[in-house]
CSV table of N, CA and C and ligand atoms in Angstrom, one decimal:
chain,number,residue,atom,x,y,z
A,711,MET,N,-0.7,-12.8,-81.6
A,711,MET,CA,-0.3,-11.4,-81.5
A,711,MET,C,0.5,-10.9,-82.7
A,712,ARG,N,0.7,-11.8,-83.7
A,712,ARG,CA,1.4,-11.5,-84.9
A,712,ARG,C,0.4,-11.5,-86.1
A,713,LYS,N,0.6,-10.7,-87.1
A,713,LYS,CA,-0.3,-10.7,-88.2
A,713,LYS,C,0.5,-11.2,-89.4
A,714,ASP,N,0.0,-12.3,-90.1
A,714,ASP,CA,0.8,-13.0,-91.1
A,714,ASP,C,1.3,-12.1,-92.2
A,715,ASP,N,0.4,-11.2,-92.7
A,715,ASP,CA,0.8,-10.4,-93.9
A,715,ASP,C,1.4,-9.0,-93.5
A,716,CYS,N,1.8,-8.9,-92.3
A,716,CYS,CA,2.3,-7.6,-91.8
A,716,CYS,C,3.9,-7.5,-91.9
A,717,ILE,N,4.4,-6.6,-92.7
A,717,ILE,CA,5.8,-6.5,-92.9
A,717,ILE,C,6.6,-6.1,-91.6
A,718,PHE,N,6.0,-5.2,-90.8
A,718,PHE,CA,6.6,-4.8,-89.6
A,718,PHE,C,6.6,-6.0,-88.5
A,719,CYS,N,5.6,-6.8,-88.6
A,719,CYS,CA,5.6,-8.0,-87.7
A,719,CYS,C,6.8,-8.9,-88.0
A,720,LYS,N,7.1,-9.0,-89.3
A,720,LYS,CA,8.2,-9.9,-89.8
A,720,LYS,C,9.5,-9.2,-89.4
A,721,ILE,N,9.6,-7.9,-89.6
A,721,ILE,CA,10.9,-7.2,-89.3
A,721,ILE,C,11.1,-7.3,-87.8
A,722,ALA,N,10.1,-6.9,-87.0
A,722,ALA,CA,10.2,-6.8,-85.6
A,722,ALA,C,10.6,-8.2,-85.0
A,723,ASN,N,10.1,-9.3,-85.6
A,723,ASN,CA,10.4,-10.6,-85.1
A,723,ASN,C,11.6,-11.3,-85.8
A,724,GLY,N,12.4,-10.5,-86.6
A,724,GLY,CA,13.6,-11.0,-87.2
A,724,GLY,C,13.5,-11.9,-88.3
A,725,GLU,N,12.2,-12.0,-88.9
A,725,GLU,CA,12.1,-12.9,-90.1
A,725,GLU,C,12.5,-12.2,-91.4
A,726,ILE,N,12.5,-10.9,-91.4
A,726,ILE,CA,13.1,-10.0,-92.5
A,726,ILE,C,14.2,-9.2,-91.8
A,727,PRO,N,15.4,-9.3,-92.4
A,727,PRO,CA,16.5,-8.5,-91.8
A,727,PRO,C,16.3,-7.0,-91.8
A,728,SER,N,16.9,-6.4,-90.8
A,728,SER,CA,16.8,-4.9,-90.7
A,728,SER,C,18.1,-4.5,-90.1
A,729,LYS,N,18.4,-3.2,-90.2
A,729,LYS,CA,19.5,-2.6,-89.5
A,729,LYS,C,19.0,-2.2,-88.1
A,730,THR,N,19.2,-3.2,-87.1
A,730,THR,CA,18.7,-3.1,-85.8
A,730,THR,C,19.6,-2.3,-84.9
A,731,LEU,N,19.0,-1.3,-84.2
A,731,LEU,CA,19.8,-0.5,-83.2
A,731,LEU,C,19.6,-1.0,-81.8
A,732,TYR,N,18.5,-1.7,-81.5
A,732,TYR,CA,18.2,-2.2,-80.2
A,732,TYR,C,17.1,-3.2,-80.3
A,733,GLN,N,17.2,-4.2,-79.5
A,733,GLN,CA,16.0,-5.1,-79.3
A,733,GLN,C,15.9,-5.7,-77.9
A,734,ASP,N,14.7,-6.0,-77.5
A,734,ASP,CA,14.5,-6.7,-76.3
A,734,ASP,C,13.3,-7.6,-76.5
A,735,GLU,N,12.7,-8.2,-75.4
A,735,GLU,CA,11.6,-9.1,-75.6
A,735,GLU,C,10.4,-8.5,-76.3
A,736,ASN,N,10.2,-7.2,-76.1
A,736,ASN,CA,9.0,-6.6,-76.6
A,736,ASN,C,9.1,-5.7,-77.8
A,737,PHE,N,10.3,-5.2,-78.0
A,737,PHE,CA,10.5,-4.1,-79.1
A,737,PHE,C,11.8,-4.4,-79.9
A,738,ARG,N,11.7,-3.9,-81.1
A,738,ARG,CA,12.9,-3.8,-82.0
A,738,ARG,C,13.0,-2.3,-82.5
A,739,VAL,N,14.2,-1.7,-82.5
A,739,VAL,CA,14.4,-0.4,-83.1
A,739,VAL,C,15.2,-0.6,-84.3
A,740,ILE,N,14.7,-0.1,-85.4
A,740,ILE,CA,15.4,-0.3,-86.7
A,740,ILE,C,15.6,1.1,-87.4
A,741,LEU,N,16.6,1.1,-88.4
A,741,LEU,CA,16.7,2.2,-89.2
A,741,LEU,C,15.7,2.2,-90.3
A,742,ASP,N,15.1,3.4,-90.5
A,742,ASP,CA,14.0,3.5,-91.6
A,742,ASP,C,14.7,3.5,-92.9
A,743,LEU,N,14.1,2.8,-93.9
A,743,LEU,CA,14.7,2.7,-95.2
A,743,LEU,C,14.4,3.9,-96.1
A,744,GLY,N,13.5,4.8,-95.7
A,744,GLY,CA,13.2,6.0,-96.4
A,744,GLY,C,13.4,7.2,-95.5
A,745,PRO,N,14.6,7.4,-95.0
A,745,PRO,CA,14.8,8.3,-93.9
A,745,PRO,C,14.6,9.7,-94.2
A,746,ALA,N,14.0,10.4,-93.3
A,746,ALA,CA,13.8,11.9,-93.4
A,746,ALA,C,15.1,12.6,-93.2
A,747,THR,N,15.9,12.0,-92.3
A,747,THR,CA,17.3,12.6,-92.0
A,747,THR,C,18.2,11.4,-91.6
A,748,ARG,N,19.5,11.7,-91.5
A,748,ARG,CA,20.5,10.7,-91.2
A,748,ARG,C,20.1,10.1,-89.8
A,749,GLY,N,19.9,8.8,-89.7
A,749,GLY,CA,19.7,8.1,-88.5
A,749,GLY,C,18.2,7.9,-88.1
A,750,HIS,N,17.3,8.3,-89.0
A,750,HIS,CA,15.8,8.2,-88.8
A,750,HIS,C,15.6,6.7,-88.4
A,751,ALA,N,14.9,6.5,-87.3
A,751,ALA,CA,14.7,5.1,-86.8
A,751,ALA,C,13.2,4.9,-86.4
A,752,LEU,N,12.9,3.7,-86.3
A,752,LEU,CA,11.5,3.3,-85.9
A,752,LEU,C,11.5,2.4,-84.7
A,753,ILE,N,10.7,2.7,-83.8
A,753,ILE,CA,10.4,1.7,-82.6
A,753,ILE,C,9.2,0.9,-83.0
A,754,LEU,N,9.5,-0.4,-83.1
A,754,LEU,CA,8.4,-1.4,-83.4
A,754,LEU,C,8.1,-2.3,-82.3
A,755,PRO,N,6.9,-2.4,-81.8
A,755,PRO,CA,6.6,-3.5,-80.8
A,755,PRO,C,6.6,-4.8,-81.6
A,756,LYS,N,7.0,-5.9,-80.9
A,756,LYS,CA,7.1,-7.2,-81.6
A,756,LYS,C,5.7,-7.8,-81.8
A,757,ALA,N,4.7,-7.4,-80.9
A,757,ALA,CA,3.3,-7.8,-81.1
A,757,ALA,C,2.6,-6.8,-82.1
A,758,HIS,N,1.7,-7.4,-82.8
A,758,HIS,CA,1.0,-6.5,-83.8
A,758,HIS,C,-0.2,-5.7,-83.1
A,759,TYR,N,0.0,-4.4,-83.2
A,759,TYR,CA,-1.1,-3.5,-82.9
A,759,TYR,C,-1.2,-2.5,-84.1
A,760,ALA,N,-2.3,-2.3,-84.7
A,760,ALA,CA,-2.4,-1.5,-85.9
A,760,ALA,C,-2.0,0.0,-85.7
A,761,ASN,N,-2.3,0.5,-84.5
A,761,ASN,CA,-2.1,1.9,-84.3
A,761,ASN,C,-2.2,2.2,-82.7
A,762,LEU,N,-2.1,3.5,-82.4
A,762,LEU,CA,-2.1,3.9,-81.0
A,762,LEU,C,-3.4,3.5,-80.3
A,763,TYR,N,-4.5,3.5,-81.1
A,763,TYR,CA,-5.8,3.2,-80.5
A,763,TYR,C,-5.8,1.8,-80.0
A,764,GLU,N,-5.1,0.9,-80.7
A,764,GLU,CA,-5.1,-0.5,-80.3
A,764,GLU,C,-4.1,-0.9,-79.3
A,765,LEU,N,-3.1,0.0,-79.1
A,765,LEU,CA,-1.9,-0.3,-78.3
A,765,LEU,C,-2.3,-0.3,-76.8
A,766,PRO,N,-2.0,-1.4,-76.1
A,766,PRO,CA,-2.3,-1.4,-74.6
A,766,PRO,C,-1.5,-0.3,-73.9
A,767,GLU,N,-2.0,0.2,-72.9
A,767,GLU,CA,-1.4,1.4,-72.2
A,767,GLU,C,0.0,1.0,-71.7
A,768,ASP,N,0.2,-0.2,-71.2
A,768,ASP,CA,1.5,-0.5,-70.7
A,768,ASP,C,2.6,-0.6,-71.8
A,769,THR,N,2.1,-1.0,-73.0
A,769,THR,CA,3.1,-1.1,-74.1
A,769,THR,C,3.3,0.4,-74.6
A,770,ALA,N,2.3,1.2,-74.5
A,770,ALA,CA,2.5,2.7,-74.9
A,770,ALA,C,3.5,3.3,-73.9
A,771,ALA,N,3.4,3.0,-72.7
A,771,ALA,CA,4.3,3.6,-71.7
A,771,ALA,C,5.7,3.0,-71.9
A,772,ALA,N,5.9,1.7,-72.2
A,772,ALA,CA,7.2,1.2,-72.4
A,772,ALA,C,7.8,1.7,-73.7
A,773,ALA,N,7.0,2.0,-74.7
A,773,ALA,CA,7.5,2.6,-76.0
A,773,ALA,C,8.0,4.0,-75.7
A,774,MET,N,7.4,4.7,-74.9
A,774,MET,CA,7.8,6.1,-74.7
A,774,MET,C,9.1,6.1,-73.8
A,775,LYS,N,9.2,5.1,-72.9
A,775,LYS,CA,10.4,5.0,-72.1
A,775,LYS,C,11.6,4.7,-73.0
A,776,LEU,N,11.4,3.8,-73.9
A,776,LEU,CA,12.4,3.4,-74.8
A,776,LEU,C,12.8,4.6,-75.8
A,777,ALA,N,11.8,5.3,-76.2
A,777,ALA,CA,12.0,6.5,-77.0
A,777,ALA,C,12.9,7.5,-76.3
A,778,LYS,N,12.6,7.7,-75.0
A,778,LYS,CA,13.5,8.6,-74.2
A,778,LYS,C,14.9,8.2,-74.2
A,779,ARG,N,15.1,6.9,-74.0
A,779,ARG,CA,16.5,6.3,-74.0
A,779,ARG,C,17.2,6.4,-75.3
A,780,MET,N,16.5,6.0,-76.4
A,780,MET,CA,17.0,6.0,-77.8
A,780,MET,C,17.3,7.5,-78.2
A,781,ALA,N,16.4,8.4,-77.8
A,781,ALA,CA,16.6,9.8,-78.2
A,781,ALA,C,17.9,10.4,-77.7
A,782,GLY,N,18.2,10.0,-76.4
A,782,GLY,CA,19.4,10.5,-75.8
A,782,GLY,C,20.7,9.9,-76.5
A,783,THR,N,20.7,8.6,-76.6
A,783,THR,CA,21.8,7.9,-77.3
A,783,THR,C,22.0,8.4,-78.7
A,784,MET,N,20.9,8.4,-79.5
A,784,MET,CA,21.1,8.8,-80.9
A,784,MET,C,21.5,10.2,-81.1
A,785,THR,N,21.0,11.1,-80.3
A,785,THR,CA,21.4,12.6,-80.4
A,785,THR,C,22.8,12.7,-80.1
A,786,GLU,N,23.3,12.0,-79.0
A,786,GLU,CA,24.7,12.1,-78.7
A,786,GLU,C,25.6,11.5,-79.7
A,787,LYS,N,25.3,10.3,-80.1
A,787,LYS,CA,26.2,9.5,-81.0
A,787,LYS,C,26.2,10.1,-82.4
A,788,LEU,N,25.1,10.6,-82.9
A,788,LEU,CA,25.0,11.1,-84.2
A,788,LEU,C,25.4,12.6,-84.3
A,789,HIS,N,25.6,13.2,-83.1
A,789,HIS,CA,25.9,14.6,-83.0
A,789,HIS,C,24.8,15.4,-83.6
A,790,ALA,N,23.5,15.0,-83.3
A,790,ALA,CA,22.4,15.7,-83.8
A,790,ALA,C,22.1,17.0,-83.0
A,791,ASP,N,21.3,17.9,-83.5
A,791,ASP,CA,21.0,19.1,-82.8
A,791,ASP,C,19.7,19.1,-82.1
A,792,GLY,N,18.9,18.0,-82.4
A,792,GLY,CA,17.6,17.8,-81.8
A,792,GLY,C,17.0,16.6,-82.3
A,793,LEU,N,15.7,16.3,-82.0
A,793,LEU,CA,15.1,15.1,-82.5
A,793,LEU,C,13.6,15.2,-82.4
A,794,ASN,N,12.9,14.8,-83.5
A,794,ASN,CA,11.4,14.8,-83.5
A,794,ASN,C,10.9,13.3,-83.2
A,795,LEU,N,9.9,13.2,-82.3
A,795,LEU,CA,9.2,12.0,-82.2
A,795,LEU,C,7.9,12.2,-83.0
A,796,VAL,N,7.7,11.3,-83.9
A,796,VAL,CA,6.5,11.4,-84.8
A,796,VAL,C,5.7,10.0,-84.7
A,797,GLN,N,4.4,10.1,-84.7
A,797,GLN,CA,3.7,8.9,-84.6
A,797,GLN,C,2.3,9.1,-85.3
A,798,ASN,N,2.1,8.4,-86.5
A,798,ASN,CA,1.0,8.6,-87.3
A,798,ASN,C,-0.1,7.5,-87.1
A,799,ASN,N,-1.3,7.9,-87.0
A,799,ASN,CA,-2.4,6.9,-86.9
A,799,ASN,C,-3.5,7.2,-87.9
A,800,GLY,N,-3.6,6.2,-88.8
A,800,GLY,CA,-4.7,6.3,-89.9
A,800,GLY,C,-4.1,7.0,-91.1
A,801,GLU,N,-4.7,6.6,-92.3
A,801,GLU,CA,-4.2,7.1,-93.6
A,801,GLU,C,-4.2,8.6,-93.6
A,802,THR,N,-5.3,9.2,-93.1
A,802,THR,CA,-5.4,10.7,-93.2
A,802,THR,C,-4.3,11.3,-92.4
A,803,ALA,N,-3.8,10.7,-91.4
A,803,ALA,CA,-2.7,11.3,-90.6
A,803,ALA,C,-1.4,10.9,-91.1
A,804,GLY,N,-1.3,10.2,-92.3
A,804,GLY,CA,-0.1,9.9,-92.9
A,804,GLY,C,0.5,8.5,-92.6
A,805,GLN,N,-0.3,7.6,-91.9
A,805,GLN,CA,0.2,6.3,-91.6
A,805,GLN,C,0.2,5.5,-92.9
A,806,THR,N,1.3,4.8,-93.2
A,806,THR,CA,1.4,4.0,-94.4
A,806,THR,C,1.6,2.5,-94.1
A,807,VAL,N,2.1,2.2,-93.0
A,807,VAL,CA,2.3,0.8,-92.5
A,807,VAL,C,1.4,0.6,-91.3
A,808,MET,N,0.5,-0.3,-91.4
A,808,MET,CA,-0.6,-0.4,-90.3
A,808,MET,C,-0.1,-1.3,-89.2
A,809,HIS,N,1.1,-1.1,-88.7
A,809,HIS,CA,1.6,-1.7,-87.5
A,809,HIS,C,2.2,-0.6,-86.7
A,810,PHE,N,1.7,-0.4,-85.4
A,810,PHE,CA,2.1,0.8,-84.7
A,810,PHE,C,3.7,1.0,-84.7
A,811,HIS,N,4.1,2.2,-84.9
A,811,HIS,CA,5.5,2.5,-84.9
A,811,HIS,C,5.7,3.9,-84.5
A,812,LEU,N,6.8,4.2,-83.8
A,812,LEU,CA,7.2,5.5,-83.4
A,812,LEU,C,8.4,5.9,-84.1
A,813,HIS,N,8.3,7.0,-84.8
A,813,HIS,CA,9.5,7.6,-85.5
A,813,HIS,C,10.4,8.3,-84.6
A,814,LEU,N,11.7,8.1,-84.7
A,814,LEU,CA,12.7,8.9,-84.0
A,814,LEU,C,13.5,9.6,-85.2
A,815,ILE,N,13.4,10.9,-85.3
A,815,ILE,CA,14.0,11.6,-86.4
A,815,ILE,C,15.0,12.6,-85.9
A,816,PRO,N,16.3,12.2,-86.0
A,816,PRO,CA,17.3,13.2,-85.5
A,816,PRO,C,17.3,14.4,-86.4
A,817,ARG,N,17.5,15.6,-85.8
A,817,ARG,CA,17.4,16.8,-86.5
A,817,ARG,C,18.8,17.5,-86.5
A,818,TYR,N,19.2,18.1,-87.6
A,818,TYR,CA,20.4,18.7,-87.8
A,818,TYR,C,20.2,20.1,-88.3
A,819,LYS,N,20.9,21.1,-87.8
A,819,LYS,CA,20.8,22.5,-88.3
A,819,LYS,C,20.9,22.4,-89.8
A,820,ASP,N,19.9,23.1,-90.5
A,820,ASP,CA,19.9,23.2,-92.0
A,820,ASP,C,19.7,21.8,-92.7
A,821,ASP,N,19.0,20.9,-92.0
A,821,ASP,CA,18.8,19.6,-92.7
A,821,ASP,C,17.6,19.7,-93.7
A,822,GLY,N,17.0,20.8,-93.8
A,822,GLY,CA,16.0,21.0,-94.9
A,822,GLY,C,14.7,20.3,-94.7
A,823,GLN,N,14.5,19.7,-93.6
A,823,GLN,CA,13.2,19.0,-93.3
A,823,GLN,C,12.2,19.9,-92.7
A,824,HIS,N,10.9,19.7,-92.8
A,824,HIS,CA,9.9,20.5,-92.2
A,824,HIS,C,8.8,19.6,-91.6
A,825,ILE,N,9.1,19.2,-90.4
A,825,ILE,CA,8.1,18.4,-89.7
A,825,ILE,C,7.3,19.3,-88.8
A,826,LEU,N,6.6,20.1,-89.4
A,826,LEU,CA,5.8,21.2,-88.7
A,826,LEU,C,4.4,21.3,-89.4
A,827,TRP,N,3.5,22.1,-88.8
A,827,TRP,CA,2.2,22.3,-89.4
A,827,TRP,C,2.0,23.8,-89.6
A,828,LYS,N,1.0,24.1,-90.4
A,828,LYS,CA,0.7,25.5,-90.6
A,828,LYS,C,-0.3,25.9,-89.6
A,829,PRO,N,0.0,26.8,-88.6
A,829,PRO,CA,-1.0,27.2,-87.6
A,829,PRO,C,-2.2,27.9,-88.2
A,830,ASN,N,-3.4,27.6,-87.7
A,830,ASN,CA,-4.6,28.3,-88.1
A,830,ASN,C,-5.0,29.2,-86.9
A,831,THR,N,-6.0,30.0,-87.1
A,831,THR,CA,-6.5,30.8,-86.0
A,831,THR,C,-7.8,30.1,-85.4
A,832,VAL,N,-8.1,30.4,-84.2
A,832,VAL,CA,-9.3,29.8,-83.5
A,832,VAL,C,-9.9,30.8,-82.6
A,833,SER,N,-11.2,30.9,-82.5
A,833,SER,CA,-11.8,31.9,-81.6
A,833,SER,C,-12.0,31.3,-80.2
A,834,GLU,N,-12.2,32.2,-79.2
A,834,GLU,CA,-12.5,31.7,-77.9
A,834,GLU,C,-13.7,30.8,-77.8
A,835,GLU,N,-14.7,31.1,-78.6
A,835,GLU,CA,-16.0,30.2,-78.6
A,835,GLU,C,-15.6,28.8,-79.2
A,836,GLU,N,-14.9,28.8,-80.2
A,836,GLU,CA,-14.5,27.5,-80.8
A,836,GLU,C,-13.7,26.7,-79.8
A,837,LEU,N,-12.7,27.3,-79.1
A,837,LEU,CA,-11.9,26.6,-78.1
A,837,LEU,C,-12.8,26.0,-77.1
A,838,GLU,N,-13.8,26.8,-76.6
A,838,GLU,CA,-14.7,26.3,-75.6
A,838,GLU,C,-15.5,25.1,-76.1
A,839,GLU,N,-16.0,25.3,-77.3
A,839,GLU,CA,-16.8,24.2,-77.9
A,839,GLU,C,-16.0,22.9,-78.0
A,840,ILE,N,-14.8,23.0,-78.4
A,840,ILE,CA,-13.9,21.8,-78.6
A,840,ILE,C,-13.6,21.2,-77.2
A,841,GLN,N,-13.3,22.1,-76.3
A,841,GLN,CA,-13.0,21.6,-74.9
A,841,GLN,C,-14.2,20.8,-74.4
A,842,LYS,N,-15.4,21.4,-74.6
A,842,LYS,CA,-16.6,20.7,-74.1
A,842,LYS,C,-16.8,19.3,-74.8
A,843,GLN,N,-16.6,19.4,-76.1
A,843,GLN,CA,-16.8,18.1,-77.0
A,843,GLN,C,-15.9,17.0,-76.5
A,844,ILE,N,-14.7,17.4,-76.1
A,844,ILE,CA,-13.7,16.3,-75.7
A,844,ILE,C,-13.9,15.9,-74.2
A,845,THR,N,-14.3,16.8,-73.4
A,845,THR,CA,-14.3,16.5,-71.9
A,845,THR,C,-15.6,16.1,-71.4
A,846,GLU,N,-16.7,16.4,-72.1
A,846,GLU,CA,-18.1,16.1,-71.5
A,846,GLU,C,-18.6,14.8,-72.1
B,1764,AMP,P1,4.3,5.9,-91.5
B,1764,AMP,O1,4.1,6.8,-92.8
B,1764,AMP,O2,4.2,6.6,-90.3
B,1764,AMP,O3,3.4,4.7,-91.6
B,1764,AMP,O4,5.8,5.4,-91.6
B,1764,AMP,C1,6.2,4.2,-92.3
B,1764,AMP,C2,7.7,4.3,-92.4
B,1764,AMP,O5,8.2,3.0,-92.6
B,1764,AMP,C3,8.2,5.2,-93.5
B,1764,AMP,O6,9.1,6.2,-92.9
B,1764,AMP,C4,9.0,4.2,-94.4
B,1764,AMP,O7,10.1,4.8,-94.9
B,1764,AMP,C5,9.3,3.1,-93.4
B,1764,AMP,N1,9.4,1.7,-94.0
B,1764,AMP,C6,8.6,1.1,-94.8
B,1764,AMP,N2,9.0,-0.1,-95.1
B,1764,AMP,C7,10.1,-0.3,-94.4
B,1764,AMP,C8,11.1,-1.4,-94.3
B,1764,AMP,N3,10.9,-2.5,-94.9
B,1764,AMP,N4,12.2,-1.2,-93.5
B,1764,AMP,C9,12.4,0.0,-92.8
B,1764,AMP,N5,11.5,1.0,-92.9
B,1764,AMP,C10,10.4,0.9,-93.7
B,1765,ZN,ZN1,2.3,-6.2,-87.5
């Protein structure tokens, strides 16, 4: 369940030191070394899964439960004004480390970050076509 050449496998399993905020049998939460904001952290499963597509459902559920707990603690202790959960899958979506991770990004008023997208427009016909494509 570990991949030999994966840096996050090594960090998650304690072979490379990290600023750890929490760990248990299945996860390690570390501070990101290229933080978007003060306290930017990553939830890493200790087992190797490249992305959300590979992640077992129970691990996904446990990661979200942990994210909920960490978000509360971090927001309170860092006196943040909010927090973004970000999770990238695939190079096109911005993933640079191919070991599943969930970003916890505390947000502060006027922190200068833009973790947003530019909204496009969509027609009723397009919405229906997309709905059909996904659900049928
Ligand atoms: P992503 O672009 O979603 O794959 O995010 C990768 C994240 O990992 C980035 O925010 C990096 O700053 C962070 N990162 C890369 N290497 C390390 C490392 N050795 N320790 C902590 N964070 C790292
Ligand atoms: Zn890995």
